[in-house]
Coordinates of N, CA and C in Angstrom, one line a residue:
Q1 N -14.7 2.5 -12.7 CA -14.3 3.1 -11.4 C -14.0 2.0 -10.4
V2 N -13.0 2.3 -9.7 CA -12.6 1.4 -8.6 C -12.6 2.2 -7.3
Q3 N -13.3 1.8 -6.3 CA -13.3 2.5 -5.0 C -12.4 1.7 -4.0
L4 N -11.5 2.4 -3.4 CA -10.6 1.8 -2.5 C -10.8 2.4 -1.1
I5 N -10.8 1.5 -0.1 CA -11.0 2.0 1.3 C -9.9 1.3 2.1
E6 N -9.0 2.1 2.7 CA -8.0 1.6 3.6 C -8.4 1.6 5.0
S7 N -7.9 0.6 5.8 CA -8.1 0.6 7.2 C -6.9 -0.1 7.9
G8 N -6.9 0.0 9.2 CA -5.9 -0.7 10.0 C -4.8 0.3 10.5
G9 N -4.8 1.5 10.2 CA -3.8 2.4 10.7 C -4.0 2.7 12.1
G10 N -3.0 3.4 12.7 CA -3.1 3.8 14.1 C -1.8 4.1 14.7
L11 N -1.7 4.0 16.0 CA -0.4 4.3 16.7 C 0.2 2.9 17.1
V12 N 1.5 2.8 16.8 CA 2.2 1.5 17.1 C 3.6 1.9 17.6
Q13 N 4.0 1.1 18.5 CA 5.4 1.3 19.0 C 6.4 0.7 18.1
A14 N 7.6 1.4 18.0 CA 8.6 0.8 17.2 C 8.9 -0.6 17.6
G15 N 9.1 -1.5 16.6 CA 9.4 -2.9 16.9 C 8.1 -3.7 17.0
G16 N 7.0 -3.1 17.0 CA 5.7 -3.8 17.1 C 5.3 -4.3 15.7
S17 N 4.0 -4.4 15.5 CA 3.5 -4.8 14.2 C 2.1 -4.2 13.9
L18 N 1.8 -4.0 12.7 CA 0.5 -3.4 12.3 C 0.2 -4.0 10.9
R19 N -1.1 -4.2 10.6 CA -1.5 -4.7 9.3 C -2.5 -3.7 8.7
L20 N -2.2 -3.2 7.6 CA -3.1 -2.4 6.8 C -3.9 -3.2 5.8
S21 N -5.1 -2.8 5.6 CA -6.0 -3.5 4.6 C -6.5 -2.4 3.7
C22 N -6.8 -2.8 2.5 CA -7.4 -2.0 1.4 C -8.4 -2.8 0.7
T23 N -9.6 -2.5 0.8 CA -10.7 -3.3 0.2 C -11.2 -2.5 -1.0
A24 N -11.4 -3.2 -2.1 CA -11.8 -2.6 -3.4 C -13.2 -3.0 -3.7
S25 N -13.9 -2.1 -4.4 CA -15.2 -2.4 -5.0 C -15.3 -1.7 -6.4
G26 N -16.2 -2.2 -7.2 CA -16.3 -1.6 -8.5 C -15.9 -2.6 -9.5
R27 N -14.9 -2.2 -10.3 CA -14.4 -3.1 -11.4 C -13.6 -4.3 -10.9
T28 N -13.3 -5.2 -11.7 CA -12.7 -6.5 -11.3 C -11.3 -6.3 -10.7
F29 N -11.3 -6.6 -9.4 CA -10.1 -6.3 -8.6 C -8.9 -7.1 -9.2
S30 N -9.1 -8.3 -9.6 CA -8.0 -9.1 -10.1 C -7.4 -8.6 -11.4
N31 N -7.9 -7.6 -12.0 CA -7.4 -7.0 -13.2 C -6.3 -6.0 -12.9
Y32 N -6.2 -5.6 -11.6 CA -5.3 -4.5 -11.3 C -4.1 -4.9 -10.4
A33 N -2.9 -4.4 -10.8 CA -1.8 -4.5 -9.8 C -2.2 -3.5 -8.7
M34 N -1.7 -3.7 -7.5 CA -2.0 -2.9 -6.4 C -0.7 -2.4 -5.7
G35 N -0.7 -1.2 -5.2 CA 0.5 -0.7 -4.5 C 0.1 0.0 -3.3
W36 N 1.1 0.1 -2.4 CA 1.0 0.9 -1.2 C 2.0 2.0 -1.3
F37 N 1.5 3.2 -1.1 CA 2.4 4.4 -1.0 C 2.2 5.1 0.3
R38 N 3.1 6.0 0.6 CA 3.0 6.8 1.9 C 3.4 8.2 1.7
Q39 N 2.9 9.1 2.5 CA 3.2 10.5 2.4 C 3.3 11.0 3.8
A40 N 4.5 11.5 4.1 CA 4.8 12.1 5.4 C 4.6 13.7 5.2
P41 N 4.4 14.4 6.3 CA 4.1 15.8 6.2 C 5.3 16.5 5.5
G42 N 5.0 17.3 4.5 CA 6.1 18.1 3.8 C 6.8 17.3 2.8
K43 N 6.5 16.0 2.6 CA 7.2 15.2 1.7 C 6.3 14.7 0.5
E44 N 7.0 14.2 -0.5 CA 6.2 13.7 -1.6 C 5.7 12.3 -1.3
R45 N 4.6 11.9 -2.0 CA 4.1 10.5 -1.8 C 5.1 9.6 -2.4
E46 N 5.5 8.5 -1.7 CA 6.5 7.6 -2.2 C 6.0 6.2 -2.2
F47 N 6.5 5.4 -3.1 CA 6.2 4.0 -3.3 C 6.7 3.2 -2.1
V48 N 5.9 2.3 -1.6 CA 6.3 1.4 -0.5 C 6.4 0.0 -0.9
A49 N 5.4 -0.5 -1.5 CA 5.3 -1.9 -2.0 C 4.3 -2.1 -3.1
G50 N 4.5 -3.1 -3.9 CA 3.5 -3.3 -5.0 C 3.4 -4.8 -5.2
I51 N 2.2 -5.2 -5.8 CA 2.0 -6.6 -6.0 C 1.2 -6.7 -7.3
S52 N 1.6 -7.7 -8.1 CA 1.0 -7.9 -9.4 C -0.5 -8.3 -9.3
S53 N -1.2 -8.3 -10.4 CA -2.6 -8.6 -10.4 C -2.9 -10.0 -9.9
S54 N -2.0 -10.9 -10.2 CA -2.2 -12.3 -9.8 C -1.6 -12.6 -8.5
G55 N -0.8 -11.7 -8.0 CA -0.1 -11.9 -6.7 C 1.2 -12.6 -6.8
D56 N 1.7 -12.9 -8.0 CA 2.9 -13.7 -8.2 C 4.2 -12.9 -8.1
R57 N 4.1 -11.6 -8.2 CA 5.2 -10.7 -8.1 C 5.0 -9.6 -7.1
T58 N 6.0 -9.4 -6.3 CA 6.0 -8.3 -5.3 C 7.3 -7.5 -5.4
T59 N 7.2 -6.2 -5.0 CA 8.4 -5.4 -5.0 C 8.3 -4.4 -3.9
Y60 N 9.4 -4.0 -3.3 CA 9.4 -3.1 -2.2 C 10.5 -2.0 -2.3
R61 N 10.2 -0.9 -1.6 CA 11.3 0.1 -1.5 C 12.3 -0.5 -0.5
G62 N 13.6 -0.1 -0.7 CA 14.7 -0.7 0.0 C 14.5 -0.6 1.5
S63 N 14.0 0.5 2.0 CA 14.0 0.7 3.4 C 13.0 -0.1 4.2
V64 N 12.1 -0.7 3.5 CA 11.1 -1.6 4.1 C 11.3 -3.1 3.8
K65 N 12.1 -3.4 2.9 CA 12.4 -4.8 2.5 C 12.8 -5.6 3.7
G66 N 12.1 -6.7 3.9 CA 12.4 -7.6 5.0 C 11.6 -7.2 6.3
R67 N 11.0 -6.1 6.3 CA 10.1 -5.7 7.4 C 8.6 -5.7 7.0
F68 N 8.3 -5.3 5.8 CA 6.9 -5.1 5.4 C 6.7 -6.2 4.3
T69 N 5.4 -6.7 4.3 CA 5.0 -7.7 3.3 C 3.7 -7.3 2.7
I70 N 3.6 -7.3 1.4 CA 2.4 -7.0 0.7 C 1.8 -8.3 0.3
S71 N 0.5 -8.4 0.4 CA -0.2 -9.6 -0.1 C -1.6 -9.2 -0.6
R72 N -2.3 -10.1 -1.3 CA -3.6 -9.8 -1.7 C -4.5 -11.1 -1.7
D73 N -5.8 -10.8 -1.6 CA -6.8 -11.9 -1.6 C -7.8 -11.5 -2.7
N74 N -7.6 -12.1 -3.9 CA -8.5 -11.6 -5.0 C -10.0 -12.1 -4.8
T75 N -10.2 -13.1 -4.0 CA -11.5 -13.5 -3.7 C -12.2 -12.5 -2.8
G76 N -11.5 -11.9 -1.9 CA -12.0 -10.9 -1.0 C -11.8 -9.5 -1.4
N77 N -11.2 -9.3 -2.6 CA -11.0 -7.9 -3.1 C -10.2 -7.1 -2.1
T78 N -9.2 -7.7 -1.5 CA -8.4 -6.9 -0.5 C -6.9 -7.1 -0.7
V79 N -6.2 -6.0 -0.5 CA -4.7 -6.1 -0.5 C -4.3 -5.6 0.9
Y80 N -3.2 -6.3 1.4 CA -2.7 -6.1 2.8 C -1.3 -5.5 2.8
L81 N -1.0 -4.8 3.8 CA 0.4 -4.5 4.1 C 0.7 -4.8 5.5
Q82 N 1.5 -5.9 5.7 CA 1.9 -6.3 7.0 C 3.2 -5.6 7.4
M83 N 3.1 -4.8 8.4 CA 4.2 -3.9 8.8 C 4.8 -4.5 10.1
N84 N 6.0 -5.1 10.0 CA 6.7 -5.7 11.2 C 7.9 -4.8 11.5
S85 N 8.2 -4.7 12.8 CA 9.3 -3.9 13.2 C 9.3 -2.5 12.6
P86 N 8.2 -1.8 12.7 CA 8.1 -0.4 12.1 C 9.1 0.5 12.9
K87 N 9.5 1.6 12.2 CA 10.4 2.5 12.8 C 9.7 3.9 12.8
P88 N 10.1 4.8 13.6 CA 9.5 6.2 13.6 C 9.5 6.8 12.2
E89 N 10.5 6.5 11.4 CA 10.5 7.1 10.1 C 9.5 6.5 9.1
D90 N 8.8 5.5 9.5 CA 7.7 4.9 8.7 C 6.4 5.7 9.0
T91 N 6.4 6.6 9.9 CA 5.2 7.4 10.2 C 4.8 8.2 8.9
A92 N 3.5 8.0 8.5 CA 3.0 8.7 7.3 C 1.6 8.3 7.2
V93 N 0.9 9.0 6.2 CA -0.4 8.5 5.8 C -0.1 7.5 4.7
Y94 N -0.7 6.3 4.8 CA -0.5 5.3 3.8 C -1.7 5.2 2.9
Y95 N -1.4 5.1 1.6 CA -2.5 5.0 0.6 C -2.3 3.8 -0.2
C96 N -3.4 3.2 -0.6 CA -3.3 2.1 -1.6 C -3.8 2.6 -2.9
G97 N -3.2 2.1 -4.0 CA -3.6 2.5 -5.3 C -3.8 1.3 -6.2
A98 N -4.5 1.4 -7.3 CA -4.8 0.4 -8.3 C -4.2 0.8 -9.6
D99 N -3.5 -0.1 -10.2 CA -2.8 0.2 -11.5 C -3.3 -0.8 -12.5
R100 N -4.0 -0.3 -13.5 CA -4.5 -1.2 -14.6 C -3.5 -1.7 -15.5
A101 N -2.4 -0.9 -15.7 CA -1.4 -1.2 -16.7 C -0.4 -2.2 -16.3
G102 N -0.2 -2.4 -15.0 CA 0.9 -3.3 -14.5 C 1.4 -2.8 -13.2
L103 N 2.5 -3.4 -12.7 CA 3.1 -3.1 -11.4 C 3.9 -1.8 -11.5
G104 N 3.3 -0.7 -11.2 CA 4.0 0.6 -11.3 C 4.7 1.0 -10.0
Y105 N 5.7 2.0 -10.2 CA 6.4 2.4 -9.0 C 6.2 3.9 -8.7
T106 N 5.5 4.6 -9.6 CA 5.3 6.0 -9.4 C 3.8 6.3 -9.3
R107 N 3.5 7.3 -8.6 CA 2.1 7.6 -8.3 C 1.3 7.9 -9.6
E108 N 2.0 8.4 -10.6 CA 1.4 8.8 -11.9 C 0.9 7.5 -12.6
E109 N 1.4 6.4 -12.3 CA 1.0 5.1 -13.0 C -0.2 4.5 -12.4
Y110 N -0.7 5.0 -11.3 CA -1.8 4.5 -10.6 C -3.1 5.2 -11.0
D111 N -4.2 4.4 -11.2 CA -5.4 5.0 -11.7 C -6.4 5.4 -10.6
Y112 N -6.3 4.7 -9.5 CA -7.3 4.9 -8.5 C -6.6 4.9 -7.1
W113 N -7.1 5.7 -6.2 CA -6.5 5.8 -4.9 C -7.6 5.7 -3.8
G114 N -7.1 5.3 -2.6 CA -8.0 5.4 -1.4 C -7.8 6.7 -0.8
Q115 N -8.5 6.9 0.4 CA -8.4 8.1 1.1 C -7.2 8.2 2.0
G116 N -6.6 7.1 2.3 CA -5.4 7.1 3.2 C -5.7 6.7 4.6
T117 N -4.8 6.1 5.3 CA -4.9 5.8 6.7 C -3.6 6.2 7.4
Q118 N -3.7 6.9 8.5 CA -2.6 7.4 9.3 C -1.9 6.3 10.0
V119 N -0.6 6.2 9.9 CA 0.2 5.3 10.7 C 1.3 6.1 11.5
T120 N 1.3 6.0 12.8 CA 2.2 6.7 13.6 C 3.0 5.7 14.4
V121 N 4.3 5.8 14.3 CA 5.2 4.9 15.0 C 5.9 5.7 16.1
S122 N 5.7 5.2 17.3 CA 6.4 5.9 18.4 C 7.7 5.2 18.8
S123 N 8.6 6.0 19.3 CA 9.9 5.4 19.6 C 10.0 5.0 21.1

């Protein structure tokens, strides 16, 4: 079992910045690729960014590329999502997930999830 706890969400103005954190406990964090997903009301959960288990590879959905940065600290069992220049359309509940098999892009590929943290971007 891997337990994931997200933090850092809140209200931010468009063009500002926000950093989300996801801290893991349980099994060896460095064995898992990690991803950030988000879900807006009435919409499906969608992939935002992912990072390989060692941190040497990252990937992003197109609409956040150049604005968001995913990183991880395997010593501290934490993955981060730095959100720069957020837009109102980035408003959603953000979830982190752990993927034992590799860097997945779909929610079905992830084995464990956090409870989510709300991000609201005001215009």
